[in-house]
Amino acid sequence: MTPLWLIPVIPLAGFVLNALLGTRLGKSFVSLVGVGAAGLTTLAAFGRILPFLRADRSTVVEPVASWIAAGSFSVDIAFRLDPLSALMLSFVTFVGFLIHIYSIGYMRHEATDAGYARFFAYLNLFLFAMLTLVLAESFLLMFVGWEGVGLCSYLLIGYYFDREYAAAAGRKAFVVNRIGDYGFLLGMFGLFAVFGSLNYSEIFLMAAAEPARFSPALSAICLCLFAGAMGKSAQFPLYVWLPDAMAGPTPVSALIHAATMVTAGVYMVARCNVLFRLAPEVMLFVAVIGCFTALFAGTIALAQNDLKKVLAYSTISQLGYMFLACGVGAFTVGMFHVLTHAFFKACLFLCAGSVMHAMSDDLDVRHMGGLKSKIPITYATFLVAALAISGIPPLAGFFSKDAILASAFEAPGLGKVFWAVGLLTAGLTAFYMFRIVSLTFYGRFRGSAEQEHHLHESPPSMTMPLVVLAFLSVVGGWVGLPAVFGENANLFEKFLSPIVAPIAGQPAAHHAVSHATEWLLMAVSVAVAASGIFLALEWYAKGEGRVPARLAASDPGLYALVADKFRVDELYDVLFVRPFAWTARTLWKVVDVLIIDGILNASAFLVELAGDFLRFLQTGNVRNYALTFLIGLTALVLFVVGAV
Amino acid sequence: MIGAIPLSDVLLASAALFAIGIAGALLRRNAIQIFLSIEVMMNAANLALLGYGAALGSREGQIIVFFVIAIAAAEAAVGLAIFVALFRHTETIDVNKINLLKW
Amino acid sequence: MTGSFVQFTHADLLAIAPEITLAAAGCVILLLEAFAPGLRRWFATLALAGVAGSLYFLVRAPMGTTFGGRFDTSPLTLLVGLFLGGAAALAILVAKPYLERAGEEKGEFYALLLWGHLGVSLMTRGLDLLLVFIGLETLSLAFYVLAAFFRPVQASSEAGLKYFLTGAFASAFTLYGVVLLFGASGGSKIEGLARPGLAESPTVIFGLLLLLVGFGFKMSIAPFHSWAPDVYQGMPTPAVAYLSVAPKGASVIVLYRVFAAVFEDGMPDRFRAGIAALAILSMALGNVVALAQRDIKRLLAYSGIAQMGYATIALVVFGRDALAAVLVYFVAYLVSNAGAFAAVAALYRDETKPHPVALLAGEGRRAPFAAAVLALCLFSLAGIPATAGFIGKFLLFKAALESGFYALALIGIAASLVSIGYYLKVVYVLYMRDPVEQEPPPALAPADRLALALCAAGIFLLGIFPTSLWHLAERAAESLPLASP
Amino acid sequence: MERLLADHLLSILVFLPAAGAGLLLLFPRALAREAKLFALLVSVLECALSLPLWWRFDLAARGFQFRERMEWIPPLGISYSVGIDGIALVLILLTTILTPVALLFSLSHVEKQVRGFSIAFLLLETGMLGSLVALDLALFYVFWEVMLVPMYFIIGIWGGPRRIYAAMKFFLFTMAGSLLMFLAILYIAIRHHTATGQWSFALEDLYRMTFTGSTETLLFLAFALAFAIKVPVFPLHTWLPDAHTEAPTGGSIILAGVLLKLGVYGYLRFALPLFPDASLRFAPWLGVLGVIGVVYGAFVAYAQHDMKRLVAYSSVSHLGLVVIGVGAFTTLSLQGAILQMVNHGLSTGALFLLVGVLYERRHTREIDAYGGIAVVVPVTTALFLIATLSSIGLPGLNGFVGEFLILVGTWTSPHRWWAVAGATGVILSAIYMLTLVQRVFWNPLVHEENKSLSDIRPSELLAAAVLVVLMIWIGVRPNDVLDRLGASVEALQETVAAKQIASRAP
Amino acid sequence: MERIVFDLAAAVAILFVGLMVVTRHPVHSVLTLVVAFFGLAACYVLLLAPFIAAIQIIVYAGAILVLFLFVLMLLNLGNVARDKGGRPIQTALSSLAVVVFAALLLGTLRGSGARIPEPSPIEPAAFADPAPLARLLFADYLLHFEAVSVLLLAALVGAFVLARRERVP
């Protein structure tokens, strides 16, 4: 049985090999090492997961060594296997593996061996970081992975570093994440101050044991932690980096910015559900943020013409869904959506990559159209994934999304509002997904001639993962059938429920709604989704987009605003970026140069000046010397004897 | 007190001479006159010495004067020699004009 | 009057032997100059021998007072004598190659140097104001002449004139001071001043002030300093090397002797405040004006003014430790300052021209040894640790703080911060500028090399192992009736 | 021989470089390269000799180890007394490692007056080590000042265009501080003399003294000023950008790597234990200045268009964090602060080194003169990236551990908000460092002359690799360092606490 | 009676010293100084120091001042060094300083007479006798005597070095 630490270490080894030798040993070696590492670690992972599933599924903690021990502070390098990490582990490794394979085909055209090696090295490094994040037993170790994935995303977004926008996007991603991590850090400080430890097991046990004692401190702490999640999982207002992140190669977008990394925030919140549950107001905050982000991003997605941008905003919106779920206390549901989303969103992105491939790196949907026949596999898989995300039963997305809406509905307080907004968003999702579907695959080709000439289906190394992911997008949801299909239908719920540990003095809040209501809710959401799809097809496939054009024309200002993503980036530019630069310059030029050095140089100068004047007392005339002598003497005598 | 001269008179005279000497040293520009004034200052000192000597009935006063005169003579020799040496360069001993070294 | 009334004992002879040696050495050189000028190149050696001899006799001389209590041989005079002898020896070492370069190697130079040196040692050993005055005048006369020694050079003659006029003027005041003290004590002996009540008498205070001013003039403390820059600039450098060190030390000793006699029970506050004012003025003025100097000899002159400001702190503190401290300080000052002038003498080519700092540019590469020693001396003057200068300042400031003169110490610190400015400026020119002089400086003469090496060694030795010197100084300080804190 | 090594290890360490410098004096000018190699050899030997300290160091012991004591100037009670605790130990290792690194880099880049350069460098090492091991205030002061001279020459002779100004500023700034400290030292010794009747500058003796009220305040301020200038603490930092920028690469490495640390070290070793009450009273100010330093340094760094200046200001920011840790004065924050000093030495040293690599090829430090050079100098880029990540505290590398300990320690202290404010450093540092990386190594490759840049040379690579390895090592196994700090830090805290109680007592 | 004579002589001395200071022509000032020195000599006699008085006449008035005259002639400074005043600040400050200093000096000296202890009565004639002076000189002041001899030698050599004509530029 493989030790847990081996799972992250395998890709790390792959990274080291590729980083040091990759450039010299050429592409085939690199792909071998890179994909091999991914595959091995996947095997290793499942080598742990399957027994775990069969066994009693109790938490396993495997300490490796003491990492930091100073005074009262001590953190070990220890890994943890429990349902939650098992879940993440499973799809992170598997999807990761698939995307590695996909990358072979996708990056084939990469000019230099160096670049190719770099790419796979980064991917492996990412796997290492992500797995550390997932398997960590302590907040600090998780933070290692947390920042590690941030670094990889930074590197991979900026993979085409010689393009300024890519480099800038990478930097933006890192900095914005750092803002979130700042919160995460403070949260950890708080945790250590309160619990005297950073290990999950201890903290959660203590918290669950005596909620009354800890809950006051926890609201602030959870808020800080959630700030981290907002950064990592691109929630409003920290989502701005994710759209830009599309500057990276498409597999990266699929793996990091859709399937795995961005869900780390949700994972973290779910991981800390005990703490969050002790901070209800933060829970509400989470829900609100999630809900708002879902709608907000969904709206923006409506008016984007860049295929990947649409998917990016859709990702943000879906992440909002997940936080909504967590916010209303349905952590397992949130994680369920994480899982399904991983499948169909990865699939969508990879398809987009394949489209891009066909379109010779053009992503503007306005240049596409009628690709259905040219790239059938891509089309088919894309369609499936689109249906899945739109929430059409019995595809994966339907179950998870429906579960979220249901739990929002049953949630007390603002629950109904959340439900309504969620529903609306579902409609939007269906609409914009099929908008791009129609624009891309239906109608006639709108691109340039030689684009058309180049159009071709991608190699199997790329299409094969598509098929697998599409398949998963179909069946992925069946592990979590809603209660209406029988009490034990929801295997997922059952599997994951242990992580939502009971808190002393709090009833395990589970008030199921009547089956009737549940059926009704399902029906509604399906109806909304279907209408969204229908409308999209009507307007864009059949209507060639005349209706929306007219709509846009009717209120160009509004349309422009949406198309410009509500100009949030511009706003930030005015609010933060420019003032920052200005302050920096001012502090330097005024405080440093003018004031401090000014004072110093001035005083030095004055002394010199005094010297320059005083030296002219030395007139060279002996009589003056005699005079100064006498004056000095007289003054002295006056001072000393004069009094007498 | 030996002799009929009150010390106060002597000191008064000596002080006056000393002061005038200083004045001369400061107000003259001619090196030789400056030096003469300095000689006067030394004589003022001698006068006071003798006055004190008489007042104290001590001969040391006279001894000191004796030495001072010797020293004065020596000074005169050296001083005048320096004037001469300098004069060969500058053709003057007006100290206002002698300020090659300054600042 | 039958029989000799000349009273001259064997003890007297032993005591005065050092001075006799010096005088004799001077005469011998003079006679050789007159009758065997061929032996010129041995004069320096002879002079050194004279100094060595006088030191030998000094060490051999039995402790105690002689000549009817008018002449002192004590640990104090011993240490001071060694200090003065060192100065003289260095000056002679530097003088030899220097005079050769300038084509002015005359016996008179050494003779006058030796006699002036004799005068200084009389100053320090005399227990009789008249003797001190005679010593002072001997020194002065000899150095008036040495200042003007380069007769072809107008600057030299002018230096002579300025030194002579100001010097004569000053010594007139000194003399009047002696007179007043004589009038108060009824004798010329210093111990005669140790009579109760004298410390209150205005006449005595007046006299003391006149002495202070007169010797302050020799120490070149502000505002009696004006002569120093001009004279140093015009005077042959080796003579400056002596003049800038030895008489200053001697003057401090004299003042300490007299004050110790008069102020048995402490110095009056106003008097002390007056001296403190002089100290502060010197430190401030010297350092600030030095910043503006372009000529290395003038710069060193002003640095010397400032350094004497520090030394004057010892007079303000006025105690046994302070005296010991200032003795160490002066030994350190000797190696640093004389070393600096030695290096200057070795680094400049044309003695008839001024010595602008700028000409030193790049010598750090071309004359590494001399330049390094110069830099070392400057760092020592600046009081950087591990050099002699640091130990000197260390002890002085320690003494000041011990007696609670915090303000004085603070001002001293501030001043020395300023001083670093110009010391570093010279170092910078030496090492961080490209040469301006076409041909490299003349090869270092053995004598110069020796002198520089001695100074460097001294700086490090004193800077790192000052213990034995400190013991000497402490013993020396006990020779005067001083209160120890 | 073995015994000699065992008994006088510290003395040998301190004076070996000086001896090497002495031997170098005998080298003829012509043998430039040999001189360099010799100096390098000496420093490597030094490094090797310093390793035994590392493993022969007794982790549990509270007091000073490897003690040596001799009378030096008995009448003044000045003794040659040396010894180290964990704090000194790690800094000594840092010194003995950085010096050969700096020399190794200079090997291929210093061309003029090579012999002088090597001599200055070795003397500098003696000065640094001396002031790290000295347990006698006078002895410490001597080494502390002696350090200035070689550094003055290194900056002034081998520095950049404005080197003279920088050298002067460096010297005068530092002097201004230490002269006051000099008076304070004297005063303390005098007080000890009046109290006990004998002279002593030995630290243990003086630790026993207690001062009160304004006296203590003034003394503390005198010490603190000297150290604050060295650290440097805002607003006394303006000498640093000039000195760092103008110094030759090797000099910058040592300046940033070691000299700055001596400020903090001095504060911990002298100011704190000697004047616990005052330092407690002023701790808030210290913390505030630290916070200002963190933020201010970061902002100003962002505004720079000279690579070295940017790194220099980043030092201001990083040491601000260290100052916060010292001000908070908890076991964690102190250990973190000391560890962070090492980290900063490594990462900033590496940054200066790599900037130097570029400078030597392109002879400009203007950021805008570069851009997109990652294509031409991939290895340099990779190394620079690692150094950057270490300096912005990426977990897994050394920087993070120090930062985290400082902040978490500060958080647990009464001054929680310092941690809140100080932690903004993680954002700010990312901003300015990554901007630098982007503008230098990424973006399109526009400048023609950059297209022919040659990548890092073996000797440079070796130098940089040493640092990178240490970064990773400390990042993964920080305990190796922390274990050596624990006891000493607690001992320090006990000394202070004990004295505070003592001074409370009437 | 004696006192009046003394005061007169002193007055003469002071008067002529004053003249010496104000006369422009150096030769004149030397001559006036001669007169002043005679006056002083008279004072010395009245202060029971006839021997010193003699020296004063012979050495001072006779030798030194004549030396001055020689030099004046040698450099023939008759007219060169005619003093044109000038330097008002110097003059003003000097006068002020001198006045203040003189005031302080007089102020101090006035009181000092009283403090003098009354000496053992000696016969004026005996006191004026030079013989004991000589004894004193060679007994107690022998060292001084020798020292002065060195001083004179130094002065002699110095004057010779400086004044001898050779290699004049």
Short mmCIF file of C-alpha atoms in Angstrom, two decimals, chain A residues 66-71 73 140 143-144 147 151 154-155 161-162 164 167-168 171 174-175 178-179 182 185-186 188-190 192-193 198 580-581 583-585 587-588 591-592 596-597 600-601, chain D residues 165 169 173 235 237-238 296 299-300 302-304 313 332 335 374-375 385 389 392-395 400-401 404 407-408 411 420 423-424 426-428 431 434-435 438 442-444 475-476 478-479:
data_model
loop_
_atom_site.label_atom_id
_atom_site.label_comp_id
_atom_site.label_asym_id
_atom_site.label_seq_id
_atom_site.Cartn_x
_atom_site.Cartn_y
_atom_site.Cartn_z
CA SER A 66 8.32 17.61 11.85
CA TRP A 67 8.46 20.64 9.60
CA ILE A 68 8.50 23.76 11.79
CA ALA A 69 8.95 23.53 15.52
CA ALA A 70 9.66 26.72 17.43
CA GLY A 71 8.67 27.36 20.99
CA PHE A 73 4.53 26.30 17.66
CA LEU A 140 0.04 25.33 7.09
CA PHE A 143 -1.10 26.63 2.51
CA VAL A 144 2.04 25.24 0.95
CA GLU A 147 0.41 28.96 -2.72
CA LEU A 151 2.61 29.73 -8.35
CA TYR A 154 1.11 32.10 -12.39
CA LEU A 155 3.79 30.29 -14.34
CA PHE A 161 5.87 35.07 -21.33
CA ASP A 162 6.98 36.92 -24.43
CA GLU A 164 2.95 41.09 -22.53
CA ALA A 167 2.90 37.94 -18.47
CA ALA A 168 0.67 40.61 -17.01
CA ARG A 171 1.21 38.56 -12.39
CA PHE A 174 -0.63 35.87 -8.41
CA VAL A 175 -1.17 39.25 -6.83
CA ARG A 178 -1.95 36.97 -2.64
CA ILE A 179 -4.61 39.40 -1.49
CA TYR A 182 -3.25 37.59 3.14
CA LEU A 185 -2.61 33.94 6.69
CA LEU A 186 -4.44 36.10 9.21
CA MET A 188 -4.18 30.90 10.37
CA PHE A 189 -2.68 33.29 12.92
CA GLY A 190 -6.07 33.52 14.51
CA PHE A 192 -3.10 29.30 16.15
CA ALA A 193 -3.83 31.99 18.70
CA LEU A 198 -2.85 24.32 13.02
CA PHE A 580 -0.56 52.59 -5.80
CA ALA A 581 1.92 53.64 -8.42
CA THR A 583 1.91 56.73 -3.86
CA ALA A 584 5.04 54.75 -4.59
CA ARG A 585 6.53 57.51 -6.70
CA LEU A 587 6.94 58.43 -1.21
CA TRP A 588 10.20 57.93 -3.03
CA VAL A 591 9.86 61.48 1.57
CA ASP A 592 13.08 59.76 0.64
CA ILE A 596 15.14 62.75 4.52
CA ASP A 597 18.08 63.06 2.17
CA LEU A 600 20.90 65.27 5.66
CA ASN A 601 22.54 66.82 2.64
CA TYR D 165 28.86 59.90 -2.41
CA LYS D 169 27.20 58.58 3.20
CA PHE D 173 25.79 57.64 8.67
CA PRO D 235 13.69 56.96 8.48
CA HIS D 237 17.54 54.04 5.84
CA THR D 238 18.56 56.42 3.09
CA TYR D 296 7.20 52.14 2.95
CA PHE D 299 6.09 51.09 -1.98
CA VAL D 300 9.33 52.84 -2.72
CA TYR D 302 7.92 49.54 -6.58
CA ALA D 303 8.77 53.01 -7.83
CA GLN D 304 12.40 52.20 -8.70
CA TYR D 313 14.50 48.97 -0.90
CA LEU D 332 8.29 32.79 18.09
CA GLN D 335 13.22 33.00 16.33
CA ALA D 374 14.19 34.88 -20.32
CA VAL D 375 14.59 33.48 -23.82
CA LEU D 385 12.73 33.42 -10.16
CA LEU D 389 9.95 33.45 -4.73
CA ILE D 392 8.39 37.02 -1.40
CA GLY D 393 7.92 34.17 1.02
CA LEU D 394 6.61 31.30 -1.04
CA PRO D 395 5.91 28.35 1.24
CA PHE D 400 8.05 31.80 4.22
CA VAL D 401 9.08 30.12 7.43
CA PHE D 404 5.27 33.16 9.18
CA LEU D 407 3.91 37.21 12.11
CA VAL D 408 2.34 34.42 14.10
CA TRP D 411 0.02 38.02 16.54
CA VAL D 420 -1.95 42.55 10.49
CA ALA D 423 1.50 40.79 6.73
CA THR D 424 0.54 43.20 3.97
CA VAL D 426 3.21 39.40 1.42
CA ILE D 427 0.99 41.27 -1.02
CA LEU D 428 3.29 44.22 -1.59
CA ILE D 431 3.63 43.23 -6.45
CA LEU D 434 6.88 40.12 -9.84
CA THR D 435 6.70 43.43 -11.64
CA GLN D 438 8.05 40.65 -15.67
CA TRP D 442 9.38 38.56 -19.60
CA ASN D 443 7.49 40.65 -22.08
CA PRO D 444 8.65 40.84 -25.68
CA GLY D 475 12.50 26.00 3.46
CA VAL D 476 12.08 22.28 3.89
CA PRO D 478 13.86 25.00 9.01
CA ASN D 479 14.20 23.07 12.24
#
